[in-house]
């Protein structure tokens, strides 16, 4: 580990650890918290802890496949449950899409051999990626940087959206969505910080 990468790793570790603790803390709220929201918080907590794990260790094949399957299922959870939360407000459903994108980025980092976040996660005998046929390694390697950059830019947009939602409106008319976000700013700050950290992870060699 070089000194150049040590500082961002430490900062990302603190960021993801705080995000995981905050998500777990939400589970202690009153029983009025819906089951869907509780599952969301559990998934965010696991994602934060997994990010810390990915920053400092080289997992083996069994662990990587289990994590890939978990986050693939987690990525499907958010869009599939969006329909059940539909109350005629597009913002309610759109708010779940960044979470799905974050889980998709986790799957990509775990399963792809691209330089950057994926380079440390392909540690196997012979240097091949985890449990992937040799015939698809070369095409994925070529597409890796482009996919990483696209995911990173999308996550940066999600981070900006989440971090600015709790801010007071600069116009006289403030929407109900912004008022609701301002009432619970830490939730959106956590989501925005996690999206930002994930974007950095996609581009950071480790």
mmCIF file with all atom_site columns, C-alpha atoms in Angstrom:
data_model
loop_
_atom_site.group_PDB
_atom_site.id
_atom_site.type_symbol
_atom_site.label_atom_id
_atom_site.label_alt_id
_atom_site.label_comp_id
_atom_site.label_asym_id
_atom_site.label_entity_id
_atom_site.label_seq_id
_atom_site.pdbx_PDB_ins_code
_atom_site.Cartn_x
_atom_site.Cartn_y
_atom_site.Cartn_z
_atom_site.occupancy
_atom_site.B_iso_or_equiv
_atom_site.pdbx_formal_charge
_atom_site.auth_seq_id
_atom_site.auth_comp_id
_atom_site.auth_asym_id
_atom_site.auth_atom_id
_atom_site.pdbx_PDB_model_num
ATOM 1   C CA . UNK A 1 1   ? 0.000   0.000   0.000   1.00 0.00 ? 1   UNK A CA 1
ATOM 2   C CA . UNK A 1 2   ? 1.463   3.327   -1.009  1.00 0.00 ? 2   UNK A CA 1
ATOM 3   C CA . UNK A 1 3   ? 1.315   6.452   1.101   1.00 0.00 ? 3   UNK A CA 1
ATOM 4   C CA . UNK A 1 4   ? -0.581  8.190   -1.696  1.00 0.00 ? 4   UNK A CA 1
ATOM 5   C CA . UNK A 1 5   ? -3.500  5.774   -1.401  1.00 0.00 ? 5   UNK A CA 1
ATOM 6   C CA . UNK A 1 6   ? -3.421  5.434   2.377   1.00 0.00 ? 6   UNK A CA 1
ATOM 7   C CA . UNK A 1 7   ? -5.072  8.800   3.043   1.00 0.00 ? 7   UNK A CA 1
ATOM 8   C CA . UNK A 1 8   ? -8.088  8.317   0.733   1.00 0.00 ? 8   UNK A CA 1
ATOM 9   C CA . UNK A 1 9   ? -8.521  4.770   2.032   1.00 0.00 ? 9   UNK A CA 1
ATOM 10  C CA . UNK A 1 10  ? -8.667  6.035   5.586   1.00 0.00 ? 10  UNK A CA 1
ATOM 11  C CA . UNK A 1 11  ? -11.138 8.778   4.662   1.00 0.00 ? 11  UNK A CA 1
ATOM 12  C CA . UNK A 1 12  ? -13.347 6.334   2.773   1.00 0.00 ? 12  UNK A CA 1
ATOM 13  C CA . UNK A 1 13  ? -13.186 3.909   5.687   1.00 0.00 ? 13  UNK A CA 1
ATOM 14  C CA . UNK A 1 14  ? -14.468 6.590   8.064   1.00 0.00 ? 14  UNK A CA 1
ATOM 15  C CA . UNK A 1 15  ? -17.182 7.619   5.595   1.00 0.00 ? 15  UNK A CA 1
ATOM 16  C CA . UNK A 1 16  ? -18.509 4.108   5.022   1.00 0.00 ? 16  UNK A CA 1
ATOM 17  C CA . UNK A 1 17  ? -18.230 3.180   8.697   1.00 0.00 ? 17  UNK A CA 1
ATOM 18  C CA . UNK A 1 18  ? -20.306 6.214   9.701   1.00 0.00 ? 18  UNK A CA 1
ATOM 19  C CA . UNK A 1 19  ? -22.852 5.407   7.002   1.00 0.00 ? 19  UNK A CA 1
ATOM 20  C CA . UNK A 1 20  ? -23.138 1.815   8.272   1.00 0.00 ? 20  UNK A CA 1
ATOM 21  C CA . UNK A 1 21  ? -23.529 2.929   11.891  1.00 0.00 ? 21  UNK A CA 1
ATOM 22  C CA . UNK A 1 22  ? -26.203 5.460   10.903  1.00 0.00 ? 22  UNK A CA 1
ATOM 23  C CA . UNK A 1 23  ? -28.101 2.825   8.930   1.00 0.00 ? 23  UNK A CA 1
ATOM 24  C CA . UNK A 1 24  ? -27.980 0.402   11.851  1.00 0.00 ? 24  UNK A CA 1
ATOM 25  C CA . UNK A 1 25  ? -29.073 3.165   14.192  1.00 0.00 ? 25  UNK A CA 1
ATOM 26  C CA . UNK A 1 26  ? -32.236 3.654   12.161  1.00 0.00 ? 26  UNK A CA 1
ATOM 27  C CA . UNK A 1 27  ? -33.300 0.118   13.094  1.00 0.00 ? 27  UNK A CA 1
ATOM 28  C CA . UNK A 1 28  ? -33.734 1.249   16.699  1.00 0.00 ? 28  UNK A CA 1
ATOM 29  C CA . UNK A 1 29  ? -36.521 3.615   15.738  1.00 0.00 ? 29  UNK A CA 1
ATOM 30  C CA . UNK A 1 30  ? -40.106 2.902   16.849  1.00 0.00 ? 30  UNK A CA 1
ATOM 31  C CA . UNK A 1 31  ? -41.960 -0.092  15.478  1.00 0.00 ? 31  UNK A CA 1
ATOM 32  C CA . UNK A 1 32  ? -43.859 2.276   13.209  1.00 0.00 ? 32  UNK A CA 1
ATOM 33  C CA . UNK A 1 33  ? -40.919 2.007   10.817  1.00 0.00 ? 33  UNK A CA 1
ATOM 34  C CA . UNK A 1 34  ? -42.113 -0.082  7.895   1.00 0.00 ? 34  UNK A CA 1
ATOM 35  C CA . UNK A 1 35  ? -40.551 -3.430  7.056   1.00 0.00 ? 35  UNK A CA 1
ATOM 36  C CA . UNK A 1 36  ? -39.410 -2.173  3.651   1.00 0.00 ? 36  UNK A CA 1
ATOM 37  C CA . UNK A 1 37  ? -37.549 0.713   5.283   1.00 0.00 ? 37  UNK A CA 1
ATOM 38  C CA . UNK A 1 38  ? -35.913 -1.652  7.765   1.00 0.00 ? 38  UNK A CA 1
ATOM 39  C CA . UNK A 1 39  ? -34.645 -3.863  4.946   1.00 0.00 ? 39  UNK A CA 1
ATOM 40  C CA . UNK A 1 40  ? -33.325 -0.752  3.181   1.00 0.00 ? 40  UNK A CA 1
ATOM 41  C CA . UNK A 1 41  ? -31.333 0.222   6.259   1.00 0.00 ? 41  UNK A CA 1
ATOM 42  C CA . UNK A 1 42  ? -29.935 -3.294  6.657   1.00 0.00 ? 42  UNK A CA 1
ATOM 43  C CA . UNK A 1 43  ? -28.797 -3.309  3.026   1.00 0.00 ? 43  UNK A CA 1
ATOM 44  C CA . UNK A 1 44  ? -27.132 0.088   3.426   1.00 0.00 ? 44  UNK A CA 1
ATOM 45  C CA . UNK A 1 45  ? -25.364 -1.077  6.582   1.00 0.00 ? 45  UNK A CA 1
ATOM 46  C CA . UNK A 1 46  ? -24.074 -4.222  4.874   1.00 0.00 ? 46  UNK A CA 1
ATOM 47  C CA . UNK A 1 47  ? -22.943 -2.161  1.890   1.00 0.00 ? 47  UNK A CA 1
ATOM 48  C CA . UNK A 1 48  ? -21.005 0.218   4.128   1.00 0.00 ? 48  UNK A CA 1
ATOM 49  C CA . UNK A 1 49  ? -19.288 -2.636  5.965   1.00 0.00 ? 49  UNK A CA 1
ATOM 50  C CA . UNK A 1 50  ? -18.545 -4.417  2.689   1.00 0.00 ? 50  UNK A CA 1
ATOM 51  C CA . UNK A 1 51  ? -16.934 -1.258  1.329   1.00 0.00 ? 51  UNK A CA 1
ATOM 52  C CA . UNK A 1 52  ? -14.626 -1.111  4.342   1.00 0.00 ? 52  UNK A CA 1
ATOM 53  C CA . UNK A 1 53  ? -13.806 -4.790  3.842   1.00 0.00 ? 53  UNK A CA 1
ATOM 54  C CA . UNK A 1 54  ? -13.038 -4.218  0.167   1.00 0.00 ? 54  UNK A CA 1
ATOM 55  C CA . UNK A 1 55  ? -10.750 -1.302  0.963   1.00 0.00 ? 55  UNK A CA 1
ATOM 56  C CA . UNK A 1 56  ? -8.431  -3.270  3.215   1.00 0.00 ? 56  UNK A CA 1
ATOM 57  C CA . UNK A 1 57  ? -8.546  -6.910  2.186   1.00 0.00 ? 57  UNK A CA 1
ATOM 58  C CA . UNK A 1 58  ? -8.353  -9.294  -0.721  1.00 0.00 ? 58  UNK A CA 1
ATOM 59  C CA . UNK A 1 59  ? -11.271 -11.689 -0.562  1.00 0.00 ? 59  UNK A CA 1
ATOM 60  C CA . UNK A 1 60  ? -11.192 -15.220 -1.921  1.00 0.00 ? 60  UNK A CA 1
ATOM 61  C CA . UNK A 1 61  ? -13.383 -16.753 -4.581  1.00 0.00 ? 61  UNK A CA 1
ATOM 62  C CA . UNK A 1 62  ? -16.117 -18.093 -2.248  1.00 0.00 ? 62  UNK A CA 1
ATOM 63  C CA . UNK A 1 63  ? -16.508 -14.802 -0.413  1.00 0.00 ? 63  UNK A CA 1
ATOM 64  C CA . UNK A 1 64  ? -16.571 -12.794 -3.642  1.00 0.00 ? 64  UNK A CA 1
ATOM 65  C CA . UNK A 1 65  ? -19.285 -14.940 -5.212  1.00 0.00 ? 65  UNK A CA 1
ATOM 66  C CA . UNK A 1 66  ? -21.427 -14.713 -2.075  1.00 0.00 ? 66  UNK A CA 1
ATOM 67  C CA . UNK A 1 67  ? -21.028 -10.931 -1.965  1.00 0.00 ? 67  UNK A CA 1
ATOM 68  C CA . UNK A 1 68  ? -21.753 -10.611 -5.678  1.00 0.00 ? 68  UNK A CA 1
ATOM 69  C CA . UNK A 1 69  ? -24.976 -12.596 -5.332  1.00 0.00 ? 69  UNK A CA 1
ATOM 70  C CA . UNK A 1 70  ? -26.010 -10.599 -2.248  1.00 0.00 ? 70  UNK A CA 1
ATOM 71  C CA . UNK A 1 71  ? -25.550 -7.204  -3.860  1.00 0.00 ? 71  UNK A CA 1
ATOM 72  C CA . UNK A 1 72  ? -27.138 -8.352  -7.107  1.00 0.00 ? 72  UNK A CA 1
ATOM 73  C CA . UNK A 1 73  ? -30.230 -9.301  -5.110  1.00 0.00 ? 73  UNK A CA 1
ATOM 74  C CA . UNK A 1 74  ? -29.994 -6.011  -3.191  1.00 0.00 ? 74  UNK A CA 1
ATOM 75  C CA . UNK A 1 75  ? -29.872 -4.098  -6.462  1.00 0.00 ? 75  UNK A CA 1
ATOM 76  C CA . UNK A 1 76  ? -33.091 -5.777  -7.543  1.00 0.00 ? 76  UNK A CA 1
ATOM 77  C CA . UNK A 1 77  ? -34.756 -5.096  -4.191  1.00 0.00 ? 77  UNK A CA 1
ATOM 78  C CA . UNK A 1 78  ? -35.005 -1.336  -4.654  1.00 0.00 ? 78  UNK A CA 1
ATOM 79  C CA . UNK A 1 79  ? -36.713 -1.191  -8.076  1.00 0.00 ? 79  UNK A CA 1
ATOM 80  C CA . UNK A 1 80  ? -38.912 -4.212  -7.335  1.00 0.00 ? 80  UNK A CA 1
ATOM 81  C CA . UNK A 1 81  ? -40.226 -2.667  -4.118  1.00 0.00 ? 81  UNK A CA 1
ATOM 82  C CA . UNK A 1 82  ? -40.672 0.756   -5.716  1.00 0.00 ? 82  UNK A CA 1
ATOM 83  C CA . UNK A 1 83  ? -44.062 -0.258  -7.099  1.00 0.00 ? 83  UNK A CA 1
ATOM 84  C CA . UNK A 1 84  ? -45.319 -1.041  -3.621  1.00 0.00 ? 84  UNK A CA 1
ATOM 85  C CA . UNK A 1 85  ? -44.363 2.446   -2.448  1.00 0.00 ? 85  UNK A CA 1
ATOM 86  C CA . UNK A 1 86  ? -46.069 4.174   -5.361  1.00 0.00 ? 86  UNK A CA 1
ATOM 87  C CA . UNK A 1 87  ? -48.530 6.787   -4.134  1.00 0.00 ? 87  UNK A CA 1
ATOM 88  C CA . UNK A 1 88  ? -48.740 8.888   -7.261  1.00 0.00 ? 88  UNK A CA 1
ATOM 89  C CA . UNK A 1 89  ? -45.419 10.623  -6.555  1.00 0.00 ? 89  UNK A CA 1
ATOM 90  C CA . UNK A 1 90  ? -42.616 10.087  -9.018  1.00 0.00 ? 90  UNK A CA 1
ATOM 91  C CA . UNK A 1 91  ? -40.066 11.338  -6.474  1.00 0.00 ? 91  UNK A CA 1
ATOM 92  C CA . UNK A 1 92  ? -40.855 8.422   -4.147  1.00 0.00 ? 92  UNK A CA 1
ATOM 93  C CA . UNK A 1 93  ? -39.953 5.867   -6.795  1.00 0.00 ? 93  UNK A CA 1
ATOM 94  C CA . UNK A 1 94  ? -37.068 7.903   -8.253  1.00 0.00 ? 94  UNK A CA 1
ATOM 95  C CA . UNK A 1 95  ? -35.550 8.119   -4.791  1.00 0.00 ? 95  UNK A CA 1
ATOM 96  C CA . UNK A 1 96  ? -34.962 4.375   -4.802  1.00 0.00 ? 96  UNK A CA 1
ATOM 97  C CA . UNK A 1 97  ? -33.130 4.264   -8.111  1.00 0.00 ? 97  UNK A CA 1
ATOM 98  C CA . UNK A 1 98  ? -29.827 5.717   -6.763  1.00 0.00 ? 98  UNK A CA 1
ATOM 99  C CA . UNK A 1 99  ? -29.751 2.910   -4.183  1.00 0.00 ? 99  UNK A CA 1
ATOM 100 C CA . UNK A 1 100 ? -30.128 0.336   -6.940  1.00 0.00 ? 100 UNK A CA 1
ATOM 101 C CA . UNK A 1 101 ? -27.329 2.050   -8.864  1.00 0.00 ? 101 UNK A CA 1
ATOM 102 C CA . UNK A 1 102 ? -25.070 1.873   -5.807  1.00 0.00 ? 102 UNK A CA 1
ATOM 103 C CA . UNK A 1 103 ? -25.697 -1.846  -5.435  1.00 0.00 ? 103 UNK A CA 1
ATOM 104 C CA . UNK A 1 104 ? -25.033 -2.321  -9.156  1.00 0.00 ? 104 UNK A CA 1
ATOM 105 C CA . UNK A 1 105 ? -21.706 -0.537  -8.701  1.00 0.00 ? 105 UNK A CA 1
ATOM 106 C CA . UNK A 1 106 ? -20.879 -2.946  -5.883  1.00 0.00 ? 106 UNK A CA 1
ATOM 107 C CA . UNK A 1 107 ? -21.529 -5.916  -8.165  1.00 0.00 ? 107 UNK A CA 1
ATOM 108 C CA . UNK A 1 108 ? -19.381 -4.345  -10.872 1.00 0.00 ? 108 UNK A CA 1
ATOM 109 C CA . UNK A 1 109 ? -16.468 -3.721  -8.521  1.00 0.00 ? 109 UNK A CA 1
ATOM 110 C CA . UNK A 1 110 ? -16.635 -7.247  -7.167  1.00 0.00 ? 110 UNK A CA 1
ATOM 111 C CA . UNK A 1 111 ? -17.004 -9.015  -10.483 1.00 0.00 ? 111 UNK A CA 1
ATOM 112 C CA . UNK A 1 112 ? -15.008 -6.956  -12.980 1.00 0.00 ? 112 UNK A CA 1
ATOM 113 C CA . UNK A 1 113 ? -11.246 -6.919  -13.569 1.00 0.00 ? 113 UNK A CA 1
ATOM 114 C CA . UNK A 1 114 ? -11.013 -3.238  -14.541 1.00 0.00 ? 114 UNK A CA 1
ATOM 115 C CA . UNK A 1 115 ? -8.162  -1.176  -13.163 1.00 0.00 ? 115 UNK A CA 1
ATOM 116 C CA . UNK A 1 116 ? -9.241  0.940   -10.239 1.00 0.00 ? 116 UNK A CA 1
ATOM 117 C CA . UNK A 1 117 ? -11.572 -0.478  -7.657  1.00 0.00 ? 117 UNK A CA 1
ATOM 118 C CA . UNK A 1 118 ? -11.791 -3.835  -9.390  1.00 0.00 ? 118 UNK A CA 1
ATOM 119 C CA . UNK A 1 119 ? -8.060  -4.510  -9.611  1.00 0.00 ? 119 UNK A CA 1
ATOM 120 C CA . UNK A 1 120 ? -7.711  -5.655  -6.008  1.00 0.00 ? 120 UNK A CA 1
ATOM 121 C CA . UNK A 1 121 ? -10.774 -7.856  -6.187  1.00 0.00 ? 121 UNK A CA 1
ATOM 122 C CA . UNK A 1 122 ? -9.524  -10.211 -8.894  1.00 0.00 ? 122 UNK A CA 1
ATOM 123 C CA . UNK A 1 123 ? -6.785  -11.767 -6.771  1.00 0.00 ? 123 UNK A CA 1
ATOM 124 C CA . UNK A 1 124 ? -6.623  -15.438 -7.720  1.00 0.00 ? 124 UNK A CA 1
ATOM 125 C CA . UNK A 1 125 ? -4.053  -17.945 -8.782  1.00 0.00 ? 125 UNK A CA 1
ATOM 126 C CA . UNK A 1 126 ? -3.036  -16.976 -12.286 1.00 0.00 ? 126 UNK A CA 1
ATOM 127 C CA . UNK A 1 127 ? -4.506  -13.485 -11.909 1.00 0.00 ? 127 UNK A CA 1
ATOM 128 C CA . UNK A 1 128 ? -7.944  -14.343 -13.316 1.00 0.00 ? 128 UNK A CA 1
ATOM 129 C CA . UNK A 1 129 ? -11.174 -12.808 -12.118 1.00 0.00 ? 129 UNK A CA 1
ATOM 130 C CA . UNK A 1 130 ? -13.378 -14.671 -9.670  1.00 0.00 ? 130 UNK A CA 1
ATOM 131 C CA . UNK A 1 131 ? -15.373 -17.537 -11.129 1.00 0.00 ? 131 UNK A CA 1
ATOM 132 C CA . UNK A 1 132 ? -15.675 -15.995 -14.607 1.00 0.00 ? 132 UNK A CA 1
ATOM 133 C CA . UNK A 1 133 ? -15.056 -17.943 -17.837 1.00 0.00 ? 133 UNK A CA 1
ATOM 134 C CA . UNK A 1 134 ? -11.724 -17.144 -19.445 1.00 0.00 ? 134 UNK A CA 1
ATOM 135 C CA . UNK A 1 135 ? -13.420 -16.316 -22.752 1.00 0.00 ? 135 UNK A CA 1
ATOM 136 C CA . UNK A 1 136 ? -15.080 -13.195 -21.364 1.00 0.00 ? 136 UNK A CA 1
ATOM 137 C CA . UNK A 1 137 ? -12.130 -11.801 -19.410 1.00 0.00 ? 137 UNK A CA 1
ATOM 138 C CA . UNK A 1 138 ? -10.608 -9.833  -22.300 1.00 0.00 ? 138 UNK A CA 1
ATOM 139 C CA . UNK A 1 139 ? -13.852 -8.093  -23.418 1.00 0.00 ? 139 UNK A CA 1
ATOM 140 C CA . UNK A 1 140 ? -14.701 -7.147  -19.828 1.00 0.00 ? 140 UNK A CA 1
ATOM 141 C CA . UNK A 1 141 ? -11.188 -5.802  -19.300 1.00 0.00 ? 141 UNK A CA 1
ATOM 142 C CA . UNK A 1 142 ? -11.564 -3.564  -22.362 1.00 0.00 ? 142 UNK A CA 1
ATOM 143 C CA . UNK A 1 143 ? -14.981 -2.293  -21.276 1.00 0.00 ? 143 UNK A CA 1
ATOM 144 C CA . UNK A 1 144 ? -14.014 -1.959  -17.627 1.00 0.00 ? 144 UNK A CA 1
ATOM 145 C CA . UNK A 1 145 ? -12.700 1.627   -17.575 1.00 0.00 ? 145 UNK A CA 1
ATOM 146 C CA . UNK A 1 146 ? -15.632 2.976   -19.595 1.00 0.00 ? 146 UNK A CA 1
ATOM 147 C CA . UNK A 1 147 ? -18.253 1.268   -17.424 1.00 0.00 ? 147 UNK A CA 1
ATOM 148 C CA . UNK A 1 148 ? -16.490 2.465   -14.277 1.00 0.00 ? 148 UNK A CA 1
ATOM 149 C CA . UNK A 1 149 ? -16.428 6.061   -15.466 1.00 0.00 ? 149 UNK A CA 1
ATOM 150 C CA . UNK A 1 150 ? -20.111 5.971   -16.479 1.00 0.00 ? 150 UNK A CA 1
ATOM 151 C CA . UNK A 1 151 ? -21.119 4.479   -13.125 1.00 0.00 ? 151 UNK A CA 1
ATOM 152 C CA . UNK A 1 152 ? -18.958 7.013   -11.288 1.00 0.00 ? 152 UNK A CA 1
ATOM 153 C CA . UNK A 1 153 ? -20.555 9.975   -13.094 1.00 0.00 ? 153 UNK A CA 1
ATOM 154 C CA . UNK A 1 154 ? -24.045 8.620   -12.440 1.00 0.00 ? 154 UNK A CA 1
ATOM 155 C CA . UNK A 1 155 ? -23.229 8.176   -8.769  1.00 0.00 ? 155 UNK A CA 1
ATOM 156 C CA . UNK A 1 156 ? -21.807 11.690  -8.591  1.00 0.00 ? 156 UNK A CA 1
ATOM 157 C CA . UNK A 1 157 ? -25.119 12.971  -9.947  1.00 0.00 ? 157 UNK A CA 1
ATOM 158 C CA . UNK A 1 158 ? -26.984 10.919  -7.338  1.00 0.00 ? 158 UNK A CA 1
ATOM 159 C CA . UNK A 1 159 ? -24.699 12.265  -4.615  1.00 0.00 ? 159 UNK A CA 1
ATOM 160 C CA . UNK A 1 160 ? -25.345 15.859  -5.663  1.00 0.00 ? 160 UNK A CA 1
ATOM 161 C CA . UNK A 1 161 ? -29.093 15.198  -5.766  1.00 0.00 ? 161 UNK A CA 1
ATOM 162 C CA . UNK A 1 162 ? -29.149 13.624  -2.296  1.00 0.00 ? 162 UNK A CA 1
ATOM 163 C CA . UNK A 1 163 ? -26.905 16.209  -0.669  1.00 0.00 ? 163 UNK A CA 1
ATOM 164 C CA . UNK A 1 164 ? -28.911 19.154  -1.993  1.00 0.00 ? 164 UNK A CA 1
ATOM 165 C CA . UNK A 1 165 ? -32.409 17.831  -1.261  1.00 0.00 ? 165 UNK A CA 1
ATOM 166 C CA . UNK A 1 166 ? -32.432 18.898  2.424   1.00 0.00 ? 166 UNK A CA 1
ATOM 167 C CA . UNK A 1 167 ? -31.199 22.393  1.547   1.00 0.00 ? 167 UNK A CA 1
ATOM 168 C CA . UNK A 1 168 ? -33.747 25.193  1.871   1.00 0.00 ? 168 UNK A CA 1
ATOM 169 C CA . UNK A 1 169 ? -35.327 26.245  -1.384  1.00 0.00 ? 169 UNK A CA 1
ATOM 170 C CA . UNK A 1 170 ? -34.039 29.429  -2.989  1.00 0.00 ? 170 UNK A CA 1
ATOM 171 C CA . UNK A 1 171 ? -37.502 30.202  -4.293  1.00 0.00 ? 171 UNK A CA 1
ATOM 172 C CA . UNK A 1 172 ? -40.520 31.399  -2.349  1.00 0.00 ? 172 UNK A CA 1
ATOM 173 C CA . UNK A 1 173 ? -42.440 28.186  -3.015  1.00 0.00 ? 173 UNK A CA 1
ATOM 174 C CA . UNK A 1 174 ? -40.887 25.188  -1.293  1.00 0.00 ? 174 UNK A CA 1
ATOM 175 C CA . UNK A 1 175 ? -42.188 21.785  -2.322  1.00 0.00 ? 175 UNK A CA 1
ATOM 176 C CA . UNK A 1 176 ? -43.454 19.220  0.161   1.00 0.00 ? 176 UNK A CA 1
ATOM 177 C CA . UNK A 1 177 ? -40.636 16.904  -0.907  1.00 0.00 ? 177 UNK A CA 1
ATOM 178 C CA . UNK A 1 178 ? -37.989 19.417  0.148   1.00 0.00 ? 178 UNK A CA 1
ATOM 179 C CA . UNK A 1 179 ? -39.762 20.066  3.435   1.00 0.00 ? 179 UNK A CA 1
ATOM 180 C CA . UNK A 1 180 ? -39.813 16.337  4.175   1.00 0.00 ? 180 UNK A CA 1
ATOM 181 C CA . UNK A 1 181 ? -36.126 16.044  3.266   1.00 0.00 ? 181 UNK A CA 1
ATOM 182 C CA . UNK A 1 182 ? -35.208 18.981  5.499   1.00 0.00 ? 182 UNK A CA 1
ATOM 183 C CA . UNK A 1 183 ? -36.973 17.302  8.418   1.00 0.00 ? 183 UNK A CA 1
ATOM 184 C CA . UNK A 1 184 ? -34.564 14.341  8.200   1.00 0.00 ? 184 UNK A CA 1
ATOM 185 C CA . UNK A 1 185 ? -31.374 15.673  6.588   1.00 0.00 ? 185 UNK A CA 1
ATOM 186 C CA . UNK A 1 186 ? -28.989 13.021  7.920   1.00 0.00 ? 186 UNK A CA 1
ATOM 187 C CA . UNK A 1 187 ? -30.724 10.320  5.870   1.00 0.00 ? 187 UNK A CA 1
ATOM 188 C CA . UNK A 1 188 ? -30.020 12.183  2.618   1.00 0.00 ? 188 UNK A CA 1
ATOM 189 C CA . UNK A 1 189 ? -26.530 13.210  3.690   1.00 0.00 ? 189 UNK A CA 1
ATOM 190 C CA . UNK A 1 190 ? -25.738 9.550   4.358   1.00 0.00 ? 190 UNK A CA 1
ATOM 191 C CA . UNK A 1 191 ? -27.057 8.501   0.961   1.00 0.00 ? 191 UNK A CA 1
ATOM 192 C CA . UNK A 1 192 ? -25.203 11.304  -0.797  1.00 0.00 ? 192 UNK A CA 1
ATOM 193 C CA . UNK A 1 193 ? -21.938 10.609  1.006   1.00 0.00 ? 193 UNK A CA 1
ATOM 194 C CA . UNK A 1 194 ? -22.230 6.895   0.273   1.00 0.00 ? 194 UNK A CA 1
ATOM 195 C CA . UNK A 1 195 ? -22.845 7.571   -3.423  1.00 0.00 ? 195 UNK A CA 1
ATOM 196 C CA . UNK A 1 196 ? -19.871 9.930   -3.506  1.00 0.00 ? 196 UNK A CA 1
ATOM 197 C CA . UNK A 1 197 ? -17.637 7.397   -1.756  1.00 0.00 ? 197 UNK A CA 1
ATOM 198 C CA . UNK A 1 198 ? -18.745 4.649   -4.114  1.00 0.00 ? 198 UNK A CA 1
ATOM 199 C CA . UNK A 1 199 ? -17.918 6.842   -7.114  1.00 0.00 ? 199 UNK A CA 1
ATOM 200 C CA . UNK A 1 200 ? -14.420 7.373   -5.715  1.00 0.00 ? 200 UNK A CA 1
ATOM 201 C CA . UNK A 1 201 ? -14.073 3.633   -5.081  1.00 0.00 ? 201 UNK A CA 1
ATOM 202 C CA . UNK A 1 202 ? -14.858 2.919   -8.717  1.00 0.00 ? 202 UNK A CA 1
ATOM 203 C CA . UNK A 1 203 ? -11.909 5.035   -9.831  1.00 0.00 ? 203 UNK A CA 1
ATOM 204 C CA . UNK A 1 204 ? -9.497  4.405   -6.970  1.00 0.00 ? 204 UNK A CA 1
ATOM 205 C CA . UNK A 1 205 ? -6.874  1.671   -7.426  1.00 0.00 ? 205 UNK A CA 1
ATOM 206 C CA . UNK A 1 206 ? -6.716  -0.433  -4.277  1.00 0.00 ? 206 UNK A CA 1
#
